mmCIF file of C-alpha atoms in Angstrom:
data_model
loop_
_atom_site.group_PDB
_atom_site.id
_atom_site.type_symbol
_atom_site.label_atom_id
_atom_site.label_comp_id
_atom_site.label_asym_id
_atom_site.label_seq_id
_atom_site.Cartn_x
_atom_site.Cartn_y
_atom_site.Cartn_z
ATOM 1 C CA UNK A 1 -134.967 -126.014 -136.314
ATOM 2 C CA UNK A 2 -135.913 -124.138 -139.083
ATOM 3 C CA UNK A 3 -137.429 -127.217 -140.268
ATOM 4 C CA UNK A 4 -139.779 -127.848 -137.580
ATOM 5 C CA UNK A 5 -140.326 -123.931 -137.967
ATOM 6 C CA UNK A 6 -141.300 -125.021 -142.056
ATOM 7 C CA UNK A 7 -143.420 -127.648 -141.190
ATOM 8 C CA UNK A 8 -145.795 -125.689 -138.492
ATOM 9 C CA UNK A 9 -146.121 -122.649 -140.636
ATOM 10 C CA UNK A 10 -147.594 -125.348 -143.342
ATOM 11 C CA UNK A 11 -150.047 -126.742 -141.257
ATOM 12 C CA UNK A 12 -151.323 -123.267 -140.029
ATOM 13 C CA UNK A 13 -151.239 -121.959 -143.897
ATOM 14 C CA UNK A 14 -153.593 -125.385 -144.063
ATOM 15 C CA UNK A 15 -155.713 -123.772 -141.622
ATOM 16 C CA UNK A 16 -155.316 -120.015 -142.810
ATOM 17 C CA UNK A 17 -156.770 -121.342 -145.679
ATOM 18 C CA UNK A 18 -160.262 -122.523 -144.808
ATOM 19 C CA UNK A 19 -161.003 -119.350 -143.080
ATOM 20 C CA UNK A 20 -163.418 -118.304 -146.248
ATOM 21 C CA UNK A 21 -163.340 -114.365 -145.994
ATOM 22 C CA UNK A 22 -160.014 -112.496 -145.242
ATOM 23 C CA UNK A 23 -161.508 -110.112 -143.514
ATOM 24 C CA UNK A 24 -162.362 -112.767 -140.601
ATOM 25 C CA UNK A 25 -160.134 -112.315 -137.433
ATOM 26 C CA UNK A 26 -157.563 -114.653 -137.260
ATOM 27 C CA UNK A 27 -154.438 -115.399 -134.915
ATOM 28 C CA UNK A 28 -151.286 -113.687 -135.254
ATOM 29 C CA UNK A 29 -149.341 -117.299 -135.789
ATOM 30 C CA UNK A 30 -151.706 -117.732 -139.030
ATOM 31 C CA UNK A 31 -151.179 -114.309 -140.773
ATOM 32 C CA UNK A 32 -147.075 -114.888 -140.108
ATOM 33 C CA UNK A 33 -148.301 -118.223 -141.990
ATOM 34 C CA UNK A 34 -149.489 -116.359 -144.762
ATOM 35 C CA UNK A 35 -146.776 -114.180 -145.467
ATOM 36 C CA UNK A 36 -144.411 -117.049 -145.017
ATOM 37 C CA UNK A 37 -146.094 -118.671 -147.637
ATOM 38 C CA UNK A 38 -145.333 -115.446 -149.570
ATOM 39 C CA UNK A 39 -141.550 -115.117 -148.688
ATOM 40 C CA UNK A 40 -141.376 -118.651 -149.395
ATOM 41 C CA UNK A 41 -141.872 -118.641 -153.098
ATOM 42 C CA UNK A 42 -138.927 -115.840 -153.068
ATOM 43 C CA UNK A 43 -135.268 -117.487 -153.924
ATOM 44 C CA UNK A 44 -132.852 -117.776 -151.388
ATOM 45 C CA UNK A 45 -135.362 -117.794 -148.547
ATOM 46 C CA UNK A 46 -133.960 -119.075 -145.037
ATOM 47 C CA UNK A 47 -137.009 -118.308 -142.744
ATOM 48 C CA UNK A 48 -137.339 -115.798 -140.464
ATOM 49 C CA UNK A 49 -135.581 -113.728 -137.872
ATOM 50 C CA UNK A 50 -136.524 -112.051 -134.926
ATOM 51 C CA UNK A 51 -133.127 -110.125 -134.302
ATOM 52 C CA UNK A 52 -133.061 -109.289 -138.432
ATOM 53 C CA UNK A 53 -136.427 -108.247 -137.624
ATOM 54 C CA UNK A 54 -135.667 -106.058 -134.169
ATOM 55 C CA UNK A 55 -132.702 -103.976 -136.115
ATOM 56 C CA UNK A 56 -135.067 -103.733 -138.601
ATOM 57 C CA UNK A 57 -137.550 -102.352 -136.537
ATOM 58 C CA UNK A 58 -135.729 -99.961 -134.641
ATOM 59 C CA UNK A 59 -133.564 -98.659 -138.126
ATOM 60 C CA UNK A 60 -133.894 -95.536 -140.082
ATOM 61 C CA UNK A 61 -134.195 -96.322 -143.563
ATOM 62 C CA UNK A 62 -133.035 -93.180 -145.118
ATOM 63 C CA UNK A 63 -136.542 -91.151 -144.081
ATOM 64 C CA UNK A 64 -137.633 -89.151 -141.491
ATOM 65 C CA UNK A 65 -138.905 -92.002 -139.569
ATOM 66 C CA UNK A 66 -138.079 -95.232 -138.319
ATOM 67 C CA UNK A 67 -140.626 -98.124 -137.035
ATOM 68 C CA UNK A 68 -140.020 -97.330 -133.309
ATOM 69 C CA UNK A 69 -140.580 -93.636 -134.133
ATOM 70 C CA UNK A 70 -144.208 -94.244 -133.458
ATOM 71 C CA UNK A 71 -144.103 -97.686 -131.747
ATOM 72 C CA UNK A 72 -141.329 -96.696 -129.270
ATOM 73 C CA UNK A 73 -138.200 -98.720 -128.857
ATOM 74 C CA UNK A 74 -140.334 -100.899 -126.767
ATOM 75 C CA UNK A 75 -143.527 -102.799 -128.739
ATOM 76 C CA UNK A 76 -145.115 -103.547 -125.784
ATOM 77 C CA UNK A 77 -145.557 -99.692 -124.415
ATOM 78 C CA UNK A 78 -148.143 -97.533 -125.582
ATOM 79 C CA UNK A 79 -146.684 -95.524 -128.601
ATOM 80 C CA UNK A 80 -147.184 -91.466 -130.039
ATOM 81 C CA UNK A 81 -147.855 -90.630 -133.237
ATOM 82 C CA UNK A 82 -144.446 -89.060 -134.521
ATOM 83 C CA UNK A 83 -146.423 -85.919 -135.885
ATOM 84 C CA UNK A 84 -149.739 -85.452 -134.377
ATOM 85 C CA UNK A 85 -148.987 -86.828 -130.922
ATOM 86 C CA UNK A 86 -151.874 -89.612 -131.594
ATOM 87 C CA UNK A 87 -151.785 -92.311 -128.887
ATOM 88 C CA UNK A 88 -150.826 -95.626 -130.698
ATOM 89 C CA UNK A 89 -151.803 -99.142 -128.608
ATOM 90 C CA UNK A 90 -149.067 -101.474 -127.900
ATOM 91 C CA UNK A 91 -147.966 -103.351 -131.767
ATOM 92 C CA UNK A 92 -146.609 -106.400 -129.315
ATOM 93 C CA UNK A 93 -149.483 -109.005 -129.366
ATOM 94 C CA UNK A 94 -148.535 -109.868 -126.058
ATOM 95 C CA UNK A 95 -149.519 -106.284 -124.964
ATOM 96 C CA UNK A 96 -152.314 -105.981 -127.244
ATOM 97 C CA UNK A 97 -154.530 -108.991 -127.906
ATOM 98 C CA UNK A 98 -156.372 -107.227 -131.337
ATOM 99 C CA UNK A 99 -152.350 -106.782 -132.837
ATOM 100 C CA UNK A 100 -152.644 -108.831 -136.014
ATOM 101 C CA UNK A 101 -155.935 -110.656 -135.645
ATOM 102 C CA UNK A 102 -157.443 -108.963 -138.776
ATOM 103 C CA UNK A 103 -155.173 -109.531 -141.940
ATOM 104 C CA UNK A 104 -156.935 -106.335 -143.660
ATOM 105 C CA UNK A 105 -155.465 -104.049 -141.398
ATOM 106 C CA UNK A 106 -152.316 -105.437 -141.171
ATOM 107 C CA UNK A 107 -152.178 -104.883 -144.917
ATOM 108 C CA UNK A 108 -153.266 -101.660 -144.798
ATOM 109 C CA UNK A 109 -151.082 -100.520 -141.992
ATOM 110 C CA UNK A 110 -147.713 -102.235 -143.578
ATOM 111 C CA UNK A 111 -148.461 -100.809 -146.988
ATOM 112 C CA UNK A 112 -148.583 -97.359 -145.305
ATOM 113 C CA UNK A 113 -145.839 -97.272 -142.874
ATOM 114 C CA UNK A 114 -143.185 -99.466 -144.864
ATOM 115 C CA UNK A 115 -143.811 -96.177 -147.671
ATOM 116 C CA UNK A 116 -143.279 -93.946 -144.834
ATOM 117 C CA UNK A 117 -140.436 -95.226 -143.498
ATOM 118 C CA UNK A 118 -138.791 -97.151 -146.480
ATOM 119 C CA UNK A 119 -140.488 -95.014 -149.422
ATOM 120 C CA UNK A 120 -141.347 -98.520 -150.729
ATOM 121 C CA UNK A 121 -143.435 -102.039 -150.111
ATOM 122 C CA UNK A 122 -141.901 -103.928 -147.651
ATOM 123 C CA UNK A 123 -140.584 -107.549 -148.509
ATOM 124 C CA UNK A 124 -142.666 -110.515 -147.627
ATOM 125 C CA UNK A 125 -138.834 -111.277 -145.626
ATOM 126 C CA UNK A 126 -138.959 -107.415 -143.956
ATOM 127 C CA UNK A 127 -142.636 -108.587 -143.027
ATOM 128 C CA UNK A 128 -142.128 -112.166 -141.727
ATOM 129 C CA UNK A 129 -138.763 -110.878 -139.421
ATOM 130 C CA UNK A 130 -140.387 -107.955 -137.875
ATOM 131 C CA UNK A 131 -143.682 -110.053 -136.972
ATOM 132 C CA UNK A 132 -141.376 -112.931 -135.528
ATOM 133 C CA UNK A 133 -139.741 -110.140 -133.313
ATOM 134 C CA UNK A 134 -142.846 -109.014 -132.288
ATOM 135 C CA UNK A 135 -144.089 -111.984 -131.314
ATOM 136 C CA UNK A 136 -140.894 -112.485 -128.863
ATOM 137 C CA UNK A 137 -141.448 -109.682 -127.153
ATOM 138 C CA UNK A 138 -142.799 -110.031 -123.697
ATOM 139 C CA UNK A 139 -144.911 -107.481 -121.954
ATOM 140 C CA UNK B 1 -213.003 -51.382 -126.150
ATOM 141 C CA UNK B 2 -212.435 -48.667 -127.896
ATOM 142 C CA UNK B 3 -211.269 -48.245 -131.890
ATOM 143 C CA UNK B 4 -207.671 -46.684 -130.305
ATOM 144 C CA UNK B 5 -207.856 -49.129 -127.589
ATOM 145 C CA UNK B 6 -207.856 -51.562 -130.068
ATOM 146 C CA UNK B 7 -205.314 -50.521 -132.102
ATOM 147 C CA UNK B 8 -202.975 -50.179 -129.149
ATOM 148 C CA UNK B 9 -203.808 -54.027 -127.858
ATOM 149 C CA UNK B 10 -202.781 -54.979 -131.541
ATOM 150 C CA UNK B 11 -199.615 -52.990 -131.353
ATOM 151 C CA UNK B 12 -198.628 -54.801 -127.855
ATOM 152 C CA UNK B 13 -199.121 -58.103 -129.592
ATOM 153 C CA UNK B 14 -196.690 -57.308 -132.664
ATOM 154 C CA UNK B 15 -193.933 -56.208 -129.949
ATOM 155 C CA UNK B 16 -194.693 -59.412 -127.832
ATOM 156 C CA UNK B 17 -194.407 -61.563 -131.221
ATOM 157 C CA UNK B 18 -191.253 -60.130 -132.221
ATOM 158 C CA UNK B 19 -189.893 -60.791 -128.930
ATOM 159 C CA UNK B 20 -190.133 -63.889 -128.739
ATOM 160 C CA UNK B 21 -188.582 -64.028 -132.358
ATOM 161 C CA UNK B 22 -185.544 -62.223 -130.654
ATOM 162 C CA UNK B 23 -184.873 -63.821 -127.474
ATOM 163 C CA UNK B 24 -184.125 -66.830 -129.287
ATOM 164 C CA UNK B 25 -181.747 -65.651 -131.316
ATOM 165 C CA UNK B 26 -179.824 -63.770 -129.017
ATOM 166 C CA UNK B 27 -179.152 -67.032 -126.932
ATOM 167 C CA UNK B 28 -177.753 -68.440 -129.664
ATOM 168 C CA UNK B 29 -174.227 -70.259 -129.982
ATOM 169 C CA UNK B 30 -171.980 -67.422 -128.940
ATOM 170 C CA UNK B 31 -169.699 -68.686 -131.839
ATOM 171 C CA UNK B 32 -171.669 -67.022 -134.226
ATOM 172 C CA UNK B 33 -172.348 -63.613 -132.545
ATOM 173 C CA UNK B 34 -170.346 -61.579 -135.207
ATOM 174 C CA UNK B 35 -172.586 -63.412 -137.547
ATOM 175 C CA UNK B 36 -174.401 -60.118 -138.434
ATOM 176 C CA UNK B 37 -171.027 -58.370 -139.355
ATOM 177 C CA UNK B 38 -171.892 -60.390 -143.557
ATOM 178 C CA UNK B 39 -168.871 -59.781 -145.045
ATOM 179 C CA UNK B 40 -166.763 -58.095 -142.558
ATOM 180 C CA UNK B 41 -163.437 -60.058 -142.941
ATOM 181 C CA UNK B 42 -164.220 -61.495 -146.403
ATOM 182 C CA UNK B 43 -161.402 -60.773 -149.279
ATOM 183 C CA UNK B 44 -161.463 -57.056 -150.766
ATOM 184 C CA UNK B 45 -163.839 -56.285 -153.281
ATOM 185 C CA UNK B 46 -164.711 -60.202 -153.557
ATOM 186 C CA UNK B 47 -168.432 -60.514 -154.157
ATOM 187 C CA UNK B 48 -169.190 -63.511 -151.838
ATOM 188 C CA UNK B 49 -172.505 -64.089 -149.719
ATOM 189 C CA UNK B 50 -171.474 -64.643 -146.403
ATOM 190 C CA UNK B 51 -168.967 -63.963 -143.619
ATOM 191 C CA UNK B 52 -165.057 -65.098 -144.353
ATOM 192 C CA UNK B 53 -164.988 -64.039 -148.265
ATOM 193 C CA UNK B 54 -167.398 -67.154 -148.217
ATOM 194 C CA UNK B 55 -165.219 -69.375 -146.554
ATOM 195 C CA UNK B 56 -166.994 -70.151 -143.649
ATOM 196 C CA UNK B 57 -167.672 -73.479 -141.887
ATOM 197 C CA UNK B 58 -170.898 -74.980 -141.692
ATOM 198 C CA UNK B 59 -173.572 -75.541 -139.061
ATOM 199 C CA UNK B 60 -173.407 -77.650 -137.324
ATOM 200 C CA UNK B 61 -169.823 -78.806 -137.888
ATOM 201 C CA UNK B 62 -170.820 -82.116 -136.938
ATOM 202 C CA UNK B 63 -173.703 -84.425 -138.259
ATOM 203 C CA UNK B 64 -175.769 -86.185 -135.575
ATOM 204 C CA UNK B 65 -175.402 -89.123 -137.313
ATOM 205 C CA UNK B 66 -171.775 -90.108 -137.071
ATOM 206 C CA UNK B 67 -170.073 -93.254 -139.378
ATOM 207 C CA UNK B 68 -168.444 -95.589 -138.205
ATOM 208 C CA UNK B 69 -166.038 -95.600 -140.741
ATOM 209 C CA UNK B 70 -164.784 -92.257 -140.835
ATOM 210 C CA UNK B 71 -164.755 -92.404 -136.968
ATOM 211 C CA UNK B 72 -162.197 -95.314 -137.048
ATOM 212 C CA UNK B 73 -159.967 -94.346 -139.482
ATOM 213 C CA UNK B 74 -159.668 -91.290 -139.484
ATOM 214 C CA UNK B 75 -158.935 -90.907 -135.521
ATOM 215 C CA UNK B 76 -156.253 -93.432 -136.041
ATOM 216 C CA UNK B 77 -153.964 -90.427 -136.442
ATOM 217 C CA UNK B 78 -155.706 -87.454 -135.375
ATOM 218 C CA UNK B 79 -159.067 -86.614 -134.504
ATOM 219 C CA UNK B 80 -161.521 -87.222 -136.825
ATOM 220 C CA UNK B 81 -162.177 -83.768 -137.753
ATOM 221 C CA UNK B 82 -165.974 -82.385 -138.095
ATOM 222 C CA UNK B 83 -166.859 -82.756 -142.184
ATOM 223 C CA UNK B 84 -168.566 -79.351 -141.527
ATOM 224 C CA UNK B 85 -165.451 -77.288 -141.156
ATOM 225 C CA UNK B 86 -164.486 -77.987 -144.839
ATOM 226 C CA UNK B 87 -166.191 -77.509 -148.129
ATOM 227 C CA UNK B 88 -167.087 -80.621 -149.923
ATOM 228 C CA UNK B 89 -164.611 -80.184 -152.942
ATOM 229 C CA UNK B 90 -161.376 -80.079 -150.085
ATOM 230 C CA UNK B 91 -163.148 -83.178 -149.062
ATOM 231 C CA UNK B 92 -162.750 -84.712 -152.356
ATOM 232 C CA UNK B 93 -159.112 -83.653 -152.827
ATOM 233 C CA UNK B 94 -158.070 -85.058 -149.263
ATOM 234 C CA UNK B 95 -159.822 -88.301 -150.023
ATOM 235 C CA UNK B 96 -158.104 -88.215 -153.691
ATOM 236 C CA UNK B 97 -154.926 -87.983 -152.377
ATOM 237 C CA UNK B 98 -154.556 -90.215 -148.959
ATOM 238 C CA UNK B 99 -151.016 -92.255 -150.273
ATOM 239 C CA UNK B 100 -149.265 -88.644 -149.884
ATOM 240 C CA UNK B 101 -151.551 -87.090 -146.599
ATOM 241 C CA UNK B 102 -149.561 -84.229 -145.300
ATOM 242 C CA UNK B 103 -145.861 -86.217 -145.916
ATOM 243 C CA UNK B 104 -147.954 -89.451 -144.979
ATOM 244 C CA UNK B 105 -149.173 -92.402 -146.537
ATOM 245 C CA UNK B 106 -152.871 -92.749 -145.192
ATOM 246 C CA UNK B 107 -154.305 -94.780 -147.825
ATOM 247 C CA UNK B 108 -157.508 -96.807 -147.762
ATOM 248 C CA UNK B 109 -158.623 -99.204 -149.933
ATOM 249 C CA UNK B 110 -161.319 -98.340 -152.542
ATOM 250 C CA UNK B 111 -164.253 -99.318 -150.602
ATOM 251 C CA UNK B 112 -163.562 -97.885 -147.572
ATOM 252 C CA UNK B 113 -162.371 -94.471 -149.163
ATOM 253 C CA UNK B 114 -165.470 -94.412 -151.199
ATOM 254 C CA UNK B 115 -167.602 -94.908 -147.915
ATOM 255 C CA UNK B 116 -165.881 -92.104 -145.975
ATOM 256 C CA UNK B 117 -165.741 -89.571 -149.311
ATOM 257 C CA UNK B 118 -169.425 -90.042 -149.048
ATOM 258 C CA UNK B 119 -169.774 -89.227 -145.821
ATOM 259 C CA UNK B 120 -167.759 -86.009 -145.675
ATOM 260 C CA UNK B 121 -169.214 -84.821 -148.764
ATOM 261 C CA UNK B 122 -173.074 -85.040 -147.875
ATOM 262 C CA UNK B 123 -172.022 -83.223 -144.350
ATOM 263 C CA UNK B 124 -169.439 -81.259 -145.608
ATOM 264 C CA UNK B 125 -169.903 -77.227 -144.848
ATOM 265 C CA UNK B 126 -173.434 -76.046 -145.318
ATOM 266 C CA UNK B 127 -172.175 -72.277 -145.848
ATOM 267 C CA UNK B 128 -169.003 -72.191 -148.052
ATOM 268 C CA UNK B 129 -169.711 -70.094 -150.820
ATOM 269 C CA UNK B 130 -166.326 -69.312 -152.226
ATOM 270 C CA UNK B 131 -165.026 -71.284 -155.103
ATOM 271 C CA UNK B 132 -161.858 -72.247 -153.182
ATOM 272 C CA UNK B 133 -161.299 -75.664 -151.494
ATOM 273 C CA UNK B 134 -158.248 -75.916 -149.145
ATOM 274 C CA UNK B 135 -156.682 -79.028 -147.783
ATOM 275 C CA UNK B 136 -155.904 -77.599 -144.499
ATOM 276 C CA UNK B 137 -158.657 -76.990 -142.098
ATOM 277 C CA UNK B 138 -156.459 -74.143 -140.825
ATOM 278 C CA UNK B 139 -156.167 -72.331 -143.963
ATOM 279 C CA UNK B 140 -159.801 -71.223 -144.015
ATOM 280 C CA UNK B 141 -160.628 -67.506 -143.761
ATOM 281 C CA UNK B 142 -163.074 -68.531 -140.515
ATOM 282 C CA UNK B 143 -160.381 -70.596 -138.895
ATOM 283 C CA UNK B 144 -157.352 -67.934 -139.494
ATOM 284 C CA UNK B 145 -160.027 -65.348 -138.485
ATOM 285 C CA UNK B 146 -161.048 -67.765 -134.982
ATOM 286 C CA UNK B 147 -157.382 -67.800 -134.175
ATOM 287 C CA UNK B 148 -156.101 -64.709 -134.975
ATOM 288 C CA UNK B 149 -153.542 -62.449 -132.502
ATOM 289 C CA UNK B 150 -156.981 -60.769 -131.781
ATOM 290 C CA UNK B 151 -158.116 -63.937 -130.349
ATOM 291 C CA UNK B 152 -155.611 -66.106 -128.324
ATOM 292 C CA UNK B 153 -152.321 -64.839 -127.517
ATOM 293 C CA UNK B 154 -149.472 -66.138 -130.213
ATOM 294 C CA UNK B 155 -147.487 -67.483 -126.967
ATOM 295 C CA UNK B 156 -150.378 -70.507 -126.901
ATOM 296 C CA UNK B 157 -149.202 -71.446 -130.436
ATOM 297 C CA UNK B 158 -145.709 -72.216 -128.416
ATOM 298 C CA UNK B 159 -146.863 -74.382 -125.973
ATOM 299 C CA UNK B 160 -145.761 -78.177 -126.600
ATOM 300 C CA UNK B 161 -149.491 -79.331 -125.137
ATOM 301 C CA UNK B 162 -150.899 -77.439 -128.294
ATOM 302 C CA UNK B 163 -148.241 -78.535 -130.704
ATOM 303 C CA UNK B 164 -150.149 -77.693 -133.658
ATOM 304 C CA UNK B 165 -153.374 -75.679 -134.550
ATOM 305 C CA UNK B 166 -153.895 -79.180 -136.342
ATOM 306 C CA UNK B 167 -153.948 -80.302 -132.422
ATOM 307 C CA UNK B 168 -158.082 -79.303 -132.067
ATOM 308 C CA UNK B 169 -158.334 -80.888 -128.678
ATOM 309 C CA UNK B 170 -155.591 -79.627 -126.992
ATOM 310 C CA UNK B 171 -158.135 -76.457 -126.442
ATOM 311 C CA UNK B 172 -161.605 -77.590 -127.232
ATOM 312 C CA UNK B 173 -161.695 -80.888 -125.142
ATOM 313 C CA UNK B 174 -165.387 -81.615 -127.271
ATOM 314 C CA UNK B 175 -163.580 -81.282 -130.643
ATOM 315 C CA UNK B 176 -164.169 -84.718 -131.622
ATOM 316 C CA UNK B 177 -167.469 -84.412 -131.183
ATOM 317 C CA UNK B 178 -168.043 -81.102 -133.166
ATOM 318 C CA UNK B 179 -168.517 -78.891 -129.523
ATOM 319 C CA UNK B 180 -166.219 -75.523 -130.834
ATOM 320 C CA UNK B 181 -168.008 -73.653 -128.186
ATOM 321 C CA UNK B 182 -165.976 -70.297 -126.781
ATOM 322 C CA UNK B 183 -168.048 -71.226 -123.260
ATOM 323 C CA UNK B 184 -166.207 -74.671 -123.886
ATOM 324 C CA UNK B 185 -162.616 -73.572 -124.602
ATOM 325 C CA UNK B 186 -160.012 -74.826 -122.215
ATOM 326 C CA UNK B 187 -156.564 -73.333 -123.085
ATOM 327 C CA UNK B 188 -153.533 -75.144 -121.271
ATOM 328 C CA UNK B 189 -150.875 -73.279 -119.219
#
């Protein structure tokens, strides 16, 4: 299984790559492509998992905050902003069709809230498990 | 006509003139009626121009021309506060320091922050004349002065709909757009 799960993130890293400017929208299935390739150049890699990824979604990580904090328990429901009280859309691309469609914000949004709640970058493996439990989730 | 007719007629004109110099002004946005008071709640013995010990907001708070930039990513947190209620320099020092924004990481990358920096410096406040530049919009002298005991009774502060007095819009529903107007003020129960 995880082969078949190998050989499809391949072909869409094929297609990832002729998109020219990053900055184009993309699908969600293409920028977990991407960061597979990443995590796949990382020893030991296995693939993904969406139930790594949900525990490590709904974990405190020794901060204040944890994913769900924000996002709610639930990614498909409409979220707060822990401190300001900020709505935040649904992170679940089944509840939100713009949800990682534009690989600059995703990079911009990971490299802020993985310091927030991990004090640290988050792992192309951290990336790639939370995205594949996102992707489960049905609205 | 006579010579003290004359005089008279020019008389009534001067008082008709400076009438219609003074209506004007005393229709003015009611925000800035104790704007005559110069200097009434600045710092002791400081030498500033201007009300707050200098630390006043500008006018308007709000540029008609809004960017797109600053709209989006600012308000992906909090309202995209009005450049005009801080001085350019606090502008420079939030911008400077987005990976560690109020025990947040609100970075941008280099382009963008440039973009915005530029933005909220050329419409930052028009009348700050003190040589200080707070982070916190609510550690001005005009804001603490706005929302003092005088003003709103300290039981809003403990009302969860206002949270915060980082939480603009919980009592002036046009913050976003600049509108501080007392007429405008809605406070929650």
């Amino acid at each position: 299984m995880f082969r078949i799960f190998h050989t499809s993130c391949l072909a869409l890293v094929a297609v990832a790559g002729l998109a020219a400017q990053p900055a184009f929208a993309e699908t969600p299935d293409e920028i977990l492509a991407a960061i597979h390739k990443e995590a796949a150049g990382t020893p030991g890699f296995q693939g993904f998992s969406a139930a790594r990824g949900e525990s490590f979604f709904k974990t405190k990580h020794g901060y204040e905050w944890s994913c769900s904090s924000c996002h709610t328990e639930n990614p498909a429901a409409q979220g707060k902003h822990a401190k300001t009280g900020q709505v935040v859309e649904p992170i679940a691309p089944s509840a939100n069709a713009e949800r990682f469609t534009n690989p600059k914000k995703v990079e911009k949004w990971f490299k802020r809230n993985c310091n927030d709640v991990l004090g640290r970058a988050c792992t192309p493996q951290e990336k790639g498990d939370t995205l594949a439990y996102l992707f489960t989730v049905k609205k | 006509m006579s010579i003290y007719n004359q005089k008279n007629f020019r008389m009534l004109a001067v008082a008709l003139l400076a009438m219609g110099i003074m209506i004007p002004a005393a229709q003015a946005d009611d925000d800035d009626r104790d704007e005559r008071y110069g200097g009434k709640y600045g710092e002791k013995g400081e030498k500033h121009s201007g009300k707050y010990g200098g630390e006043n907001r500008g006018k308007p708070v709000q540029p008609a021309q809004i960017n797109t930039k600053f709209q989006q990513e600012c308000s992906s947190c909090h309202i995209a506060y009005a450049p005009g209620l801080l001085p350019a320099e606090s502008w420079r020092k939030v911008m400077n320091g987005l990976d560690k924004h109020f025990g947040s990481d609100a970075s941008l990358d280099a382009q963008d922050n440039k973009e915005i920096t530029a933005f909220l410096v050329s419409n930052a406040s028009n009348r700050w004349s003190a040589s200080t530049s707070p982070l916190r919009i609510s550690e001005t002298a005009w804001f603490k002065r706005k929302h003092d005991g005088h003003e709103i009774d300290p039981a809003v502060w403990k009302n969860p709909k206002v949270k915060s007095p980082a939480n603009c819009g919980a009592c002036h529903p046009q913050a976003e757009r600049g509108n501080f107007n007392e007429r405008d003020i809605r406070i929650p129960k």
